[in-house]
mmCIF file with all atom_site columns, C-alpha atoms in Angstrom:
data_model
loop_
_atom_site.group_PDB
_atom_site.id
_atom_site.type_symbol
_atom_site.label_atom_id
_atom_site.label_alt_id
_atom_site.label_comp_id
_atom_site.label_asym_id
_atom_site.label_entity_id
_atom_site.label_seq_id
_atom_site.pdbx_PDB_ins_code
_atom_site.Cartn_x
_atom_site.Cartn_y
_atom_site.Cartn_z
_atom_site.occupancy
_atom_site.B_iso_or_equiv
_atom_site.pdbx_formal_charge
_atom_site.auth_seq_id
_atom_site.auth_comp_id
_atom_site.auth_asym_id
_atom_site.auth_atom_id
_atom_site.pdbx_PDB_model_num
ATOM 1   C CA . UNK A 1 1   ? 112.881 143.819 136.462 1.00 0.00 ? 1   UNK A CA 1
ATOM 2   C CA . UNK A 1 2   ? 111.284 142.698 133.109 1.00 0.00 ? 2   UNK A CA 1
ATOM 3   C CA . UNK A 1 3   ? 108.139 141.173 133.127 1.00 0.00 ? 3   UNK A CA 1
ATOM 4   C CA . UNK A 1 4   ? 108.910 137.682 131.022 1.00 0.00 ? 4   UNK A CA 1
ATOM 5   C CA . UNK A 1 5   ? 104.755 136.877 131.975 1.00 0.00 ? 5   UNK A CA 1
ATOM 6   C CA . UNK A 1 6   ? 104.098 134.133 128.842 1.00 0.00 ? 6   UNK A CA 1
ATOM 7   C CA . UNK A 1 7   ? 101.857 135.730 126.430 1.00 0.00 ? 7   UNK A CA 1
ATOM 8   C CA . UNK A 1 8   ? 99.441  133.758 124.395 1.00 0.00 ? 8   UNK A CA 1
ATOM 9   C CA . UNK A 1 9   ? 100.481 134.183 120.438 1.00 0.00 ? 9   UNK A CA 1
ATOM 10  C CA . UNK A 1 10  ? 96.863  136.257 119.879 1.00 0.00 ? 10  UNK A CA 1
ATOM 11  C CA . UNK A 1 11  ? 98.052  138.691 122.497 1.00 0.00 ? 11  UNK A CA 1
ATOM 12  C CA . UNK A 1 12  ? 101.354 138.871 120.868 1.00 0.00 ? 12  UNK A CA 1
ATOM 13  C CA . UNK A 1 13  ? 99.455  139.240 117.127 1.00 0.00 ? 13  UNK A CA 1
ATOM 14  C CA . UNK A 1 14  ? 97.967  142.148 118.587 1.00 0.00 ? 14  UNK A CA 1
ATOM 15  C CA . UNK A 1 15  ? 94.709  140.817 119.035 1.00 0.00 ? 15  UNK A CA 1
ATOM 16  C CA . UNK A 1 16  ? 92.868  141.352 122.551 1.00 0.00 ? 16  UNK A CA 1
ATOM 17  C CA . UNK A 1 17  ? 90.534  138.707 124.445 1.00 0.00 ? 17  UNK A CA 1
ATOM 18  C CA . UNK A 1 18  ? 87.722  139.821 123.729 1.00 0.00 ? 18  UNK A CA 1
ATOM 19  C CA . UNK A 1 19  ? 88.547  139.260 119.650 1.00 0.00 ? 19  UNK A CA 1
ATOM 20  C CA . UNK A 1 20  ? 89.614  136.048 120.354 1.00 0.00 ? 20  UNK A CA 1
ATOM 21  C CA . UNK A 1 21  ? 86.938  134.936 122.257 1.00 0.00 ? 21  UNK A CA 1
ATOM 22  C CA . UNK A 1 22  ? 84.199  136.196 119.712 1.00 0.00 ? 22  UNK A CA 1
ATOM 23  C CA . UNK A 1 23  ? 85.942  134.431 117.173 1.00 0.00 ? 23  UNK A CA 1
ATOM 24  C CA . UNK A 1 24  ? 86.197  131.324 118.800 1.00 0.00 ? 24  UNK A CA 1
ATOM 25  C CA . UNK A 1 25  ? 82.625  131.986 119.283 1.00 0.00 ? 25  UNK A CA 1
ATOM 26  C CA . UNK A 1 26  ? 81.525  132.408 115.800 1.00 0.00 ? 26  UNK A CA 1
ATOM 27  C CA . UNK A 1 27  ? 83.539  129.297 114.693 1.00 0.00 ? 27  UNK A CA 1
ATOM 28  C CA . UNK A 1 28  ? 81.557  127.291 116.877 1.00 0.00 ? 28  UNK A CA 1
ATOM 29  C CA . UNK A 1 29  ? 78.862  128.346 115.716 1.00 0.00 ? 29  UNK A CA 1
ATOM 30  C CA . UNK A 1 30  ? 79.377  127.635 112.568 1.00 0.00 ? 30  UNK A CA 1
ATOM 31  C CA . UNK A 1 31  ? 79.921  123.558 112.987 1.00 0.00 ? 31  UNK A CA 1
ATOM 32  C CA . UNK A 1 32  ? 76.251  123.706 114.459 1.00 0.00 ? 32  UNK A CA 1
ATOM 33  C CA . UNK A 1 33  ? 73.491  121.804 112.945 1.00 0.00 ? 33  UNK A CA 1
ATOM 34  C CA . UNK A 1 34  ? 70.633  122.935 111.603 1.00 0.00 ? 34  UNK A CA 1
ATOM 35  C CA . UNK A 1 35  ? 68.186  124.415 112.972 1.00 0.00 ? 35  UNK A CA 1
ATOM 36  C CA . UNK A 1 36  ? 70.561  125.283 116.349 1.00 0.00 ? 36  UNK A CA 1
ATOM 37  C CA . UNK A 1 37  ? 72.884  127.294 113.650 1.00 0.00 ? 37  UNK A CA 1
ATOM 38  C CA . UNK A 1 38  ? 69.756  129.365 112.813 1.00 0.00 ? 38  UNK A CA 1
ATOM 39  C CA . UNK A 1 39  ? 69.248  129.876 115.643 1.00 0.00 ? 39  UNK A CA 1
ATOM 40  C CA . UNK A 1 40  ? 72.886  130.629 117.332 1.00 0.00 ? 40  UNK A CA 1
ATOM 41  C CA . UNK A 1 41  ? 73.551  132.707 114.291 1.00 0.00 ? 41  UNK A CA 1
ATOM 42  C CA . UNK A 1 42  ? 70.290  134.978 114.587 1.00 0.00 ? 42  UNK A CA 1
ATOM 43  C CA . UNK A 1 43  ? 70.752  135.541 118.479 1.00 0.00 ? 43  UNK A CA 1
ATOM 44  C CA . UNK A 1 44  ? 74.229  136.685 117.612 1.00 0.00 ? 44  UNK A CA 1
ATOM 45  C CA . UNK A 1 45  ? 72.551  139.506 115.322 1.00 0.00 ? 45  UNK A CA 1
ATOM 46  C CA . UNK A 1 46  ? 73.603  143.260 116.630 1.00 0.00 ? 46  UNK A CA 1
ATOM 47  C CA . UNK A 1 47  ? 72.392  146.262 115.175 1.00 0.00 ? 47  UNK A CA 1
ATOM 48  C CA . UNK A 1 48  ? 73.641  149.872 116.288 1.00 0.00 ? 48  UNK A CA 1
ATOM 49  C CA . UNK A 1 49  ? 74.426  153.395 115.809 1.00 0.00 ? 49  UNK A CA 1
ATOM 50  C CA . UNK A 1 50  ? 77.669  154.741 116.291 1.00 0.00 ? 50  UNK A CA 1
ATOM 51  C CA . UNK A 1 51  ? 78.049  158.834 116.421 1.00 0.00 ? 51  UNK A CA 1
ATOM 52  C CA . UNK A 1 52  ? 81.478  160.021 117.340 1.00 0.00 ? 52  UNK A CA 1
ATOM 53  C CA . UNK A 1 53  ? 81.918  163.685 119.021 1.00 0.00 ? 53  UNK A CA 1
ATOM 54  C CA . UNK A 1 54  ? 84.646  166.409 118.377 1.00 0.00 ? 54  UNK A CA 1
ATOM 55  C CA . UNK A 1 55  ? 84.551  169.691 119.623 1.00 0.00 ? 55  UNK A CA 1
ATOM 56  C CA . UNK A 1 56  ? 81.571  169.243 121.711 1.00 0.00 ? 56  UNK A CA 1
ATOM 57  C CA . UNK A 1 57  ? 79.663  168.360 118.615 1.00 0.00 ? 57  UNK A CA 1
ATOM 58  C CA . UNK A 1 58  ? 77.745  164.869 117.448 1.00 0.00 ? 58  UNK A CA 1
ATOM 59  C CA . UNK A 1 59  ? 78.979  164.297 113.848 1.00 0.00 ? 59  UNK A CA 1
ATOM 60  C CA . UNK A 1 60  ? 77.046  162.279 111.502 1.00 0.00 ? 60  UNK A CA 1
ATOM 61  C CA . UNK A 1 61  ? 76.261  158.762 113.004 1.00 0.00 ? 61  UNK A CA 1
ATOM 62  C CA . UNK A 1 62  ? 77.213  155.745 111.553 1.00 0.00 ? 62  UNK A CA 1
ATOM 63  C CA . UNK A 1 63  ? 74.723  152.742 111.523 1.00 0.00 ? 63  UNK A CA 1
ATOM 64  C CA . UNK A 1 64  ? 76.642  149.233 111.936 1.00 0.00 ? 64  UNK A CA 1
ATOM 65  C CA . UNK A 1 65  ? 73.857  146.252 111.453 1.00 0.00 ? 65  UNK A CA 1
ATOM 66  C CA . UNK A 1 66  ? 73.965  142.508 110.598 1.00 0.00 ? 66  UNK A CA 1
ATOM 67  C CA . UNK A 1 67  ? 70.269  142.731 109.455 1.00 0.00 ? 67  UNK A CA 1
ATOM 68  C CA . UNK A 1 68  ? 70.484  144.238 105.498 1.00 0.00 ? 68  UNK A CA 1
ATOM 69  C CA . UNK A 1 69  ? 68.534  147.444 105.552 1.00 0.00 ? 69  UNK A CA 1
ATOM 70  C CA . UNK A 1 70  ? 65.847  147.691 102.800 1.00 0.00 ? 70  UNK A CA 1
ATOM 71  C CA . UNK B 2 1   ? 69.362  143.132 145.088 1.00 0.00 ? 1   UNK B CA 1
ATOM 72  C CA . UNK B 2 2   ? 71.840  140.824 145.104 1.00 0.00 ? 2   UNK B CA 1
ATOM 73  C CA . UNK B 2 3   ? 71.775  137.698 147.246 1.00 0.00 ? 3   UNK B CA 1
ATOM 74  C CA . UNK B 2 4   ? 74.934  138.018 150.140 1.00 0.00 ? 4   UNK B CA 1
ATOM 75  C CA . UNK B 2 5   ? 77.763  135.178 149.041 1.00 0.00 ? 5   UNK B CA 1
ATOM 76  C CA . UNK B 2 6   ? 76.786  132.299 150.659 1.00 0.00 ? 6   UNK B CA 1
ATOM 77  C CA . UNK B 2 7   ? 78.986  131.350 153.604 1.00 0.00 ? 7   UNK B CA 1
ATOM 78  C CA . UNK B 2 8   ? 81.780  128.861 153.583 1.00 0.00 ? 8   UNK B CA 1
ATOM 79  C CA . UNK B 2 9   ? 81.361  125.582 155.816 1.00 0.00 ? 9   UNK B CA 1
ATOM 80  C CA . UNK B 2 10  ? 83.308  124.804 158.565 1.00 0.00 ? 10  UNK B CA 1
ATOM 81  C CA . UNK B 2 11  ? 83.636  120.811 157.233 1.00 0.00 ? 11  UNK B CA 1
ATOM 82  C CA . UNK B 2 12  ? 84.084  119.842 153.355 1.00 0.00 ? 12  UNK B CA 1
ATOM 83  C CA . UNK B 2 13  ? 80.879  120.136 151.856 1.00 0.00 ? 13  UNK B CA 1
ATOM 84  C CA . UNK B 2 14  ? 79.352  116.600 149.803 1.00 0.00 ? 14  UNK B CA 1
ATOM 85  C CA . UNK B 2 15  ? 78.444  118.617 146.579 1.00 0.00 ? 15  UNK B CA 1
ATOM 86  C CA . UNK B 2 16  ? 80.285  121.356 144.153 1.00 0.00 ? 16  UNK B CA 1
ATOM 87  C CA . UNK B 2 17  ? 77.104  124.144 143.392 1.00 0.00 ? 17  UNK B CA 1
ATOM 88  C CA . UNK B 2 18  ? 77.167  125.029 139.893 1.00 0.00 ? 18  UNK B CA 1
ATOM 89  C CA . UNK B 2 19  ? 76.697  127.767 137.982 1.00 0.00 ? 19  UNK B CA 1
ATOM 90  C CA . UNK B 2 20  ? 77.544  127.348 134.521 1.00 0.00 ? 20  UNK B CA 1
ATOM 91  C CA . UNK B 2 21  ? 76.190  130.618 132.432 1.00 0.00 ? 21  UNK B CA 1
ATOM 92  C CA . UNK B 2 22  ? 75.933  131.678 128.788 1.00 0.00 ? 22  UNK B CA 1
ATOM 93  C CA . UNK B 2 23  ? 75.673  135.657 127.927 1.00 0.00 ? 23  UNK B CA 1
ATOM 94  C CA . UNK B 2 24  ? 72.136  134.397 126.785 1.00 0.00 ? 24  UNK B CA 1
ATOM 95  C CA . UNK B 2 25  ? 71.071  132.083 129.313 1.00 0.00 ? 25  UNK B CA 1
ATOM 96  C CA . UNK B 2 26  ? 71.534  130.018 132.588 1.00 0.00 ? 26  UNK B CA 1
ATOM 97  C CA . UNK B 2 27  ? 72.318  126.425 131.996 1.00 0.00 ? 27  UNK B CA 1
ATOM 98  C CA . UNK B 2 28  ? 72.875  125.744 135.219 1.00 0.00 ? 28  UNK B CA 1
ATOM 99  C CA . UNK B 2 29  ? 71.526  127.414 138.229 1.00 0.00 ? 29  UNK B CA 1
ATOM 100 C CA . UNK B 2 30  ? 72.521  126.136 141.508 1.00 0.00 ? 30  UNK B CA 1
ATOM 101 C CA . UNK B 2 31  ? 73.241  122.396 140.735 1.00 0.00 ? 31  UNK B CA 1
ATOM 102 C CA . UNK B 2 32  ? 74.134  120.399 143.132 1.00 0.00 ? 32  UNK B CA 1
ATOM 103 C CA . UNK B 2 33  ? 77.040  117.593 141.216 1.00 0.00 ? 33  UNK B CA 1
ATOM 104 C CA . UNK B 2 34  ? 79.229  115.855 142.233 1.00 0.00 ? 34  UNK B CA 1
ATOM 105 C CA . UNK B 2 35  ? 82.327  117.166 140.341 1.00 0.00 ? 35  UNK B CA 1
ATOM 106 C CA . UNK B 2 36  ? 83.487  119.054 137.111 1.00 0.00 ? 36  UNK B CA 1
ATOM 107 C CA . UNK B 2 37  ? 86.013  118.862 134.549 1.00 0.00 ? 37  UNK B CA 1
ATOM 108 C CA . UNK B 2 38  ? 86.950  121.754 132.922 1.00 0.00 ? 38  UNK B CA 1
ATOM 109 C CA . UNK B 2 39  ? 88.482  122.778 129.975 1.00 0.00 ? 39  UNK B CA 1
ATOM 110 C CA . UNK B 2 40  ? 91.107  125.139 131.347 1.00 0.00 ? 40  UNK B CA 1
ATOM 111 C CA . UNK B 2 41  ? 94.106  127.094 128.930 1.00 0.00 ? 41  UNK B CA 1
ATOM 112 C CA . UNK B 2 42  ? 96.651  125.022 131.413 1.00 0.00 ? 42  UNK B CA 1
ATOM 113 C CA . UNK B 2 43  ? 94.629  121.645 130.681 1.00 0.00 ? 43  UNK B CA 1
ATOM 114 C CA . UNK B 2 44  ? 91.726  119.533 131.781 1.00 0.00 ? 44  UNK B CA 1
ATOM 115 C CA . UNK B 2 45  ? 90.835  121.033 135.080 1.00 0.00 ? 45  UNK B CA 1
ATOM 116 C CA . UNK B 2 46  ? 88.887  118.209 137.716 1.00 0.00 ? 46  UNK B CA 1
ATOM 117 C CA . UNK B 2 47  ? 86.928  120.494 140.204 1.00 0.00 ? 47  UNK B CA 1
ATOM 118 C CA . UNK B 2 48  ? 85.564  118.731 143.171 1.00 0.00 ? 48  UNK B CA 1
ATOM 119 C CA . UNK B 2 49  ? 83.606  120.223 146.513 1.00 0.00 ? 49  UNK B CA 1
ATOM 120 C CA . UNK B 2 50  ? 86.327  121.820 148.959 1.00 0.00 ? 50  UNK B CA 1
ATOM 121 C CA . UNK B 2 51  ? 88.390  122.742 145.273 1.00 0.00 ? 51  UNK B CA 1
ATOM 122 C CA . UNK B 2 52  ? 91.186  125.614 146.511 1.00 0.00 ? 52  UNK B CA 1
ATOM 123 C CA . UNK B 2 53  ? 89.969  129.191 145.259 1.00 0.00 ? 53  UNK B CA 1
ATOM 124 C CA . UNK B 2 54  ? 90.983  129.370 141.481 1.00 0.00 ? 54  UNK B CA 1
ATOM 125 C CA . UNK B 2 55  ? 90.217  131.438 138.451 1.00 0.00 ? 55  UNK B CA 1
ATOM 126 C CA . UNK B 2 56  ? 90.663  130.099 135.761 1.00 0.00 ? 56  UNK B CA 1
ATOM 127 C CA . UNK B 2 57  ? 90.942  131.276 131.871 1.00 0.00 ? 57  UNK B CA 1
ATOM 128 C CA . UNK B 2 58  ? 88.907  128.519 129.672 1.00 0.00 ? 58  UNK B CA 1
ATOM 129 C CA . UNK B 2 59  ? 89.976  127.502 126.035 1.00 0.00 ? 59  UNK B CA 1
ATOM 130 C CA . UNK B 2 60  ? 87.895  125.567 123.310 1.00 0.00 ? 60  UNK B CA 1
ATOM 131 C CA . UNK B 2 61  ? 87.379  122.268 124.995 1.00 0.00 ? 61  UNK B CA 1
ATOM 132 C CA . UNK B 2 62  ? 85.274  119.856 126.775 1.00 0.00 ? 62  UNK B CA 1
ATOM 133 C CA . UNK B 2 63  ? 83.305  120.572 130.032 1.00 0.00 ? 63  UNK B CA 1
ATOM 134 C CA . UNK B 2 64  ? 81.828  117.640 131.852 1.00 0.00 ? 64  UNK B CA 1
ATOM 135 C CA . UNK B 2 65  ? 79.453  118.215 134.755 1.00 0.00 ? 65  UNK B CA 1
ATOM 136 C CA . UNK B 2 66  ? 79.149  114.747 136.974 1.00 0.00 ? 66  UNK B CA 1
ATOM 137 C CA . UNK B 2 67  ? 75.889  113.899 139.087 1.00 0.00 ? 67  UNK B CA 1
ATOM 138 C CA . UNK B 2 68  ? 76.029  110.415 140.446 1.00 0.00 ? 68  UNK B CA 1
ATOM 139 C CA . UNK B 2 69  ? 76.915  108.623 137.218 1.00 0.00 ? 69  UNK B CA 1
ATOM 140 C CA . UNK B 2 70  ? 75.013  110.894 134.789 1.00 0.00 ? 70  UNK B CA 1
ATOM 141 C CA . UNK B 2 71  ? 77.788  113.255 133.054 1.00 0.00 ? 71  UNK B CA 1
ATOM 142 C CA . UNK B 2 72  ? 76.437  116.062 130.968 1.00 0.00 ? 72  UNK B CA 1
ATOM 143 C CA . UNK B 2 73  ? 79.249  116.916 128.229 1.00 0.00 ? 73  UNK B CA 1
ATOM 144 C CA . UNK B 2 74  ? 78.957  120.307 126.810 1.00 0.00 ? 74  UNK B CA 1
ATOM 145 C CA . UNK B 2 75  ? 81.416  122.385 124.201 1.00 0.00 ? 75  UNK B CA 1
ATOM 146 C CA . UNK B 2 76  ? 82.481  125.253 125.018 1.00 0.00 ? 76  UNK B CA 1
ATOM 147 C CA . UNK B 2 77  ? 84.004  127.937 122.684 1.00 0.00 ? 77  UNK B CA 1
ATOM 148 C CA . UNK B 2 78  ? 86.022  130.076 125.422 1.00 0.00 ? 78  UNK B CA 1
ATOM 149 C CA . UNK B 2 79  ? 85.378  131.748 129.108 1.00 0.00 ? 79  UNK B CA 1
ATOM 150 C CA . UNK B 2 80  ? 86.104  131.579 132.798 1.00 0.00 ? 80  UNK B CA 1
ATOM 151 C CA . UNK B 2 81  ? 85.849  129.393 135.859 1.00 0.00 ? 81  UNK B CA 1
ATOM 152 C CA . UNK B 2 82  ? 85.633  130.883 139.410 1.00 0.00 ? 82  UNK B CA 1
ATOM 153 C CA . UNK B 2 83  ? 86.181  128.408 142.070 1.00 0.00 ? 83  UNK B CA 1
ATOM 154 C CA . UNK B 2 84  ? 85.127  129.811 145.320 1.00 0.00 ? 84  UNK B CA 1
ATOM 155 C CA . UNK B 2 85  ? 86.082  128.357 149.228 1.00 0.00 ? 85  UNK B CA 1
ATOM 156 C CA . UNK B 2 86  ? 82.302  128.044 149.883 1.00 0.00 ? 86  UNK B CA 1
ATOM 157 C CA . UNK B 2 87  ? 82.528  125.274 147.236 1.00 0.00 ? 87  UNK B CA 1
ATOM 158 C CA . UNK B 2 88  ? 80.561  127.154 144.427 1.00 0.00 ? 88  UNK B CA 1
ATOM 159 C CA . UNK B 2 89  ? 81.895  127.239 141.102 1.00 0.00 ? 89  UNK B CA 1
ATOM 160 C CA . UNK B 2 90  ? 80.724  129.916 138.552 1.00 0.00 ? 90  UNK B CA 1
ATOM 161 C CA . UNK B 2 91  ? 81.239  128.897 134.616 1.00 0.00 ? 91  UNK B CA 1
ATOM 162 C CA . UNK B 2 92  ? 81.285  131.410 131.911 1.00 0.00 ? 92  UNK B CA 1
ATOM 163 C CA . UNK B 2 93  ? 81.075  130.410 128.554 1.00 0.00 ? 93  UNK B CA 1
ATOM 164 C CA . UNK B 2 94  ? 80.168  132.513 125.344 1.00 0.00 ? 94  UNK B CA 1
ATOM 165 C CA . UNK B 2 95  ? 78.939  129.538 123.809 1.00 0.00 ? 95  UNK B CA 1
ATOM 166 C CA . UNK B 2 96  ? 78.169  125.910 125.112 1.00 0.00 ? 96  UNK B CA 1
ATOM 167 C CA . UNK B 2 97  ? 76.354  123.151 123.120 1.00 0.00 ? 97  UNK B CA 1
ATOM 168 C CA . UNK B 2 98  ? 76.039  119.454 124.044 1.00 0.00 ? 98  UNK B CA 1
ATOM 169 C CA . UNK B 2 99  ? 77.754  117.312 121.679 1.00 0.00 ? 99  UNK B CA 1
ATOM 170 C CA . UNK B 2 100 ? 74.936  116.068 119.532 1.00 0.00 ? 100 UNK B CA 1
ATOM 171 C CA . UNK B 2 101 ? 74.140  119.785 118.303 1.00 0.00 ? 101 UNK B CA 1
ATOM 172 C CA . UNK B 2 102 ? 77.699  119.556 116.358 1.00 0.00 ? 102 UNK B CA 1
ATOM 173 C CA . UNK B 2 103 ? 77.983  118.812 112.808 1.00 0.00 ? 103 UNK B CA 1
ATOM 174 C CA . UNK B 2 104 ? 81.097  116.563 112.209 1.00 0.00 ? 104 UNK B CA 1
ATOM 175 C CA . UNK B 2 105 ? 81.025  117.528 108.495 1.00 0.00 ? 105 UNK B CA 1
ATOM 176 C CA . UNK B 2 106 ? 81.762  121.179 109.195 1.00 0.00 ? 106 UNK B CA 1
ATOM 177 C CA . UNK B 2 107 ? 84.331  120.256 111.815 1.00 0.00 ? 107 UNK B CA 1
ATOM 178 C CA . UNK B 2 108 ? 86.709  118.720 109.177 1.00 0.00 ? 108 UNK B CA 1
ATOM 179 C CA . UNK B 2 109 ? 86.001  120.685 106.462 1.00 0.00 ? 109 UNK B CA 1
ATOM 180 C CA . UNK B 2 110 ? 86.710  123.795 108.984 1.00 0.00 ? 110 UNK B CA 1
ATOM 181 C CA . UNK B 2 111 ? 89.922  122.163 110.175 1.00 0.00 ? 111 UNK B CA 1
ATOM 182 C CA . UNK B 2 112 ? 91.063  121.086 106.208 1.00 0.00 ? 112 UNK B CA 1
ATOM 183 C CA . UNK B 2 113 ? 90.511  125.115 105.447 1.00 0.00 ? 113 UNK B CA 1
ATOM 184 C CA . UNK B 2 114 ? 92.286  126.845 108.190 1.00 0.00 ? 114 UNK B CA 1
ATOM 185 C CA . UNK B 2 115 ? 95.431  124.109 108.229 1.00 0.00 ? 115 UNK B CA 1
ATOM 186 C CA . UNK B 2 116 ? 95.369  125.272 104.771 1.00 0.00 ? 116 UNK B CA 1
ATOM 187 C CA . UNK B 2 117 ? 95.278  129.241 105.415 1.00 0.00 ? 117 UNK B CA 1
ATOM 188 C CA . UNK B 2 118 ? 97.775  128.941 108.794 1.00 0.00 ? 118 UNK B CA 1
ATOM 189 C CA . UNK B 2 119 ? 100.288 127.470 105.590 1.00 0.00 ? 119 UNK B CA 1
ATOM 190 C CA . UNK B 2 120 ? 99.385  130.387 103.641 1.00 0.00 ? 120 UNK B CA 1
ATOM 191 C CA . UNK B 2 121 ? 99.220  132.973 106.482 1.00 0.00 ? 121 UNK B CA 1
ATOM 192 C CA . UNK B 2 122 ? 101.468 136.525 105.893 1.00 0.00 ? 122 UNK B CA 1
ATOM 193 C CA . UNK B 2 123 ? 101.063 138.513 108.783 1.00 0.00 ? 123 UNK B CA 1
ATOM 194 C CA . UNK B 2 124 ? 101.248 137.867 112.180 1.00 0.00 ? 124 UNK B CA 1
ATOM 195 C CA . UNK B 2 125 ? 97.130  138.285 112.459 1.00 0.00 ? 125 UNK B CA 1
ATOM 196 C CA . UNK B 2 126 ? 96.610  136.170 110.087 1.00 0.00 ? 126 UNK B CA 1
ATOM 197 C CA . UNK B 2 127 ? 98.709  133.823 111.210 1.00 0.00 ? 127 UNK B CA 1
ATOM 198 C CA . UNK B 2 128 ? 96.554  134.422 114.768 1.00 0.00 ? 128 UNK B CA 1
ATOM 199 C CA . UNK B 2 129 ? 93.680  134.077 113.445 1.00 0.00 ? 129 UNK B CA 1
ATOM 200 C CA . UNK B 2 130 ? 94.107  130.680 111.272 1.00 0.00 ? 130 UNK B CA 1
ATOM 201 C CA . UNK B 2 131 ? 95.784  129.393 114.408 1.00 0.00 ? 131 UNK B CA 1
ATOM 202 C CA . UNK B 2 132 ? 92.346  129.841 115.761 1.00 0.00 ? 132 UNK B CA 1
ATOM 203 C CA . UNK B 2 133 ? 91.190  128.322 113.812 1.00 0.00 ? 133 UNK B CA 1
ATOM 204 C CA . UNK B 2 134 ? 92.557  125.400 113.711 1.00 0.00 ? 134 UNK B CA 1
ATOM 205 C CA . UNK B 2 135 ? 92.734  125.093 117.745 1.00 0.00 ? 135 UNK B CA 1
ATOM 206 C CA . UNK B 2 136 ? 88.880  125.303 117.836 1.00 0.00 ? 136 UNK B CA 1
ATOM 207 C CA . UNK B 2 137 ? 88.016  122.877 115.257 1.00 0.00 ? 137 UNK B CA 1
ATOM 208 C CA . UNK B 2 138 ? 91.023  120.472 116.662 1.00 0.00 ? 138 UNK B CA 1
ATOM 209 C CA . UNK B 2 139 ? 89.695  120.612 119.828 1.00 0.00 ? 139 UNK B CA 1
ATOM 210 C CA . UNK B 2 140 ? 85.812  120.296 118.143 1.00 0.00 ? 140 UNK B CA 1
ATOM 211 C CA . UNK B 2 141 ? 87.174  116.690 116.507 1.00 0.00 ? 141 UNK B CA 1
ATOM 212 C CA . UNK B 2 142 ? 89.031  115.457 119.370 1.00 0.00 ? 142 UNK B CA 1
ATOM 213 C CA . UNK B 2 143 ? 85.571  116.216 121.546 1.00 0.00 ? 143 UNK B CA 1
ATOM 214 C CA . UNK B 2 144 ? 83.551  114.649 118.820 1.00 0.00 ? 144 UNK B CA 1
ATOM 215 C CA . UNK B 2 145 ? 86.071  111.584 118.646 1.00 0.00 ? 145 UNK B CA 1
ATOM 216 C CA . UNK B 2 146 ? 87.145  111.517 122.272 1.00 0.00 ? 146 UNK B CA 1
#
């Protein structure tokens, strides 16, 4: 028996929920006015450090940031 | 830790408790209303004290919570609603912002761009993600407007 479930046309684009909702997010965010959008926008902020293993092994980590390092 | 569910009545309850939370905050805690009208993917969901258990998935729409005759009207960009038997309702939302924090400016120049790139879309994510696009700021006018 095939499942005929509908799918919504993100799913089917290949895109999960959790995409979709952040970018539904981030659009809303965008038609804010000042100074919520400011504020929205620097709350949203992430900064982190990413190492991936093989073998057992750390390799090098990779450091993924909204704030510009100087 | 964690606080047992609170029981369901025996007789309909008078209020709906509401708790309608943000990853970064609680906007409501425990409200006692009267009814609410979410913004559900199958359409404006009314939920009222005594609602049947539902989950439902939320899409870029209005949510109105009603006290008496006050009704709060928030925006919401995407989430969940659990309707429990005990008449509780929990509301997720990634973001929510009353109405007046909206720029109307951005909302048509938003939906003017993205009409513009779902025309010019290639691939099928692109074609997603301008369809986004437009839904959200669509449903950001017709909230504005409405």
């Amino acid at each position: 028996m095939a499942s005929t479930a509908a799918v919504p046309f993100w799913r089917s684009a290949g895109m999960t929920y959790i995409t979709y909702s952040n970018i539904c997010a981030n659009l809303v965010r965008n038609c804010l006015k000042e100074p919520y959008k400011s504020e929205a926008i620097s709350r949203e902020k992430v900064h982190f450090s990413v190492t991936k293993w093989a073998d057992g092994k750390p390799q090098k980590p990779t450091i993924r940031s909204d704030t510009p390092e100087d | 830790f964690m606080e047992p569910r609170p029981p369901t009545p025996s007789s309909l309850p008078s209020k709906l408790t509401v708790n309608f939370v943000l990853p970064y905050a609680a906007e409501l805690s425990k409200a006692e209303v009267d009814m609410v009208i979410v913004p559900a993917t199958t359409g404006q969901m009314g939920i009222l004290p005594g609602h049947v258990p539902t989950i439902a998935e939320l899409k870029p729409g209005l949510l109105s919570v009603h006290e008496g005759n006050d009704v709060k009207k928030y925006f919401i960009s995407s989430g969940f609603a659990f309707v429990h038997s005990n008449s509780y309702a929990d509301i997720l939302a990634v973001e929510a912002v009353p109405l007046d924090r909206i720029d109307p400016a951005q909302v048509q120049k938003g939906l003017s761009e993205f009409t513009q790139k779902l025309n010019s879309a290639s691939t099928d994510l692109d074609k997603a993600e301008a369809q986004i696009g437009v839904d959200v700021h669509s449903a950001l006018n017709s909230a504005l407007t409405g």
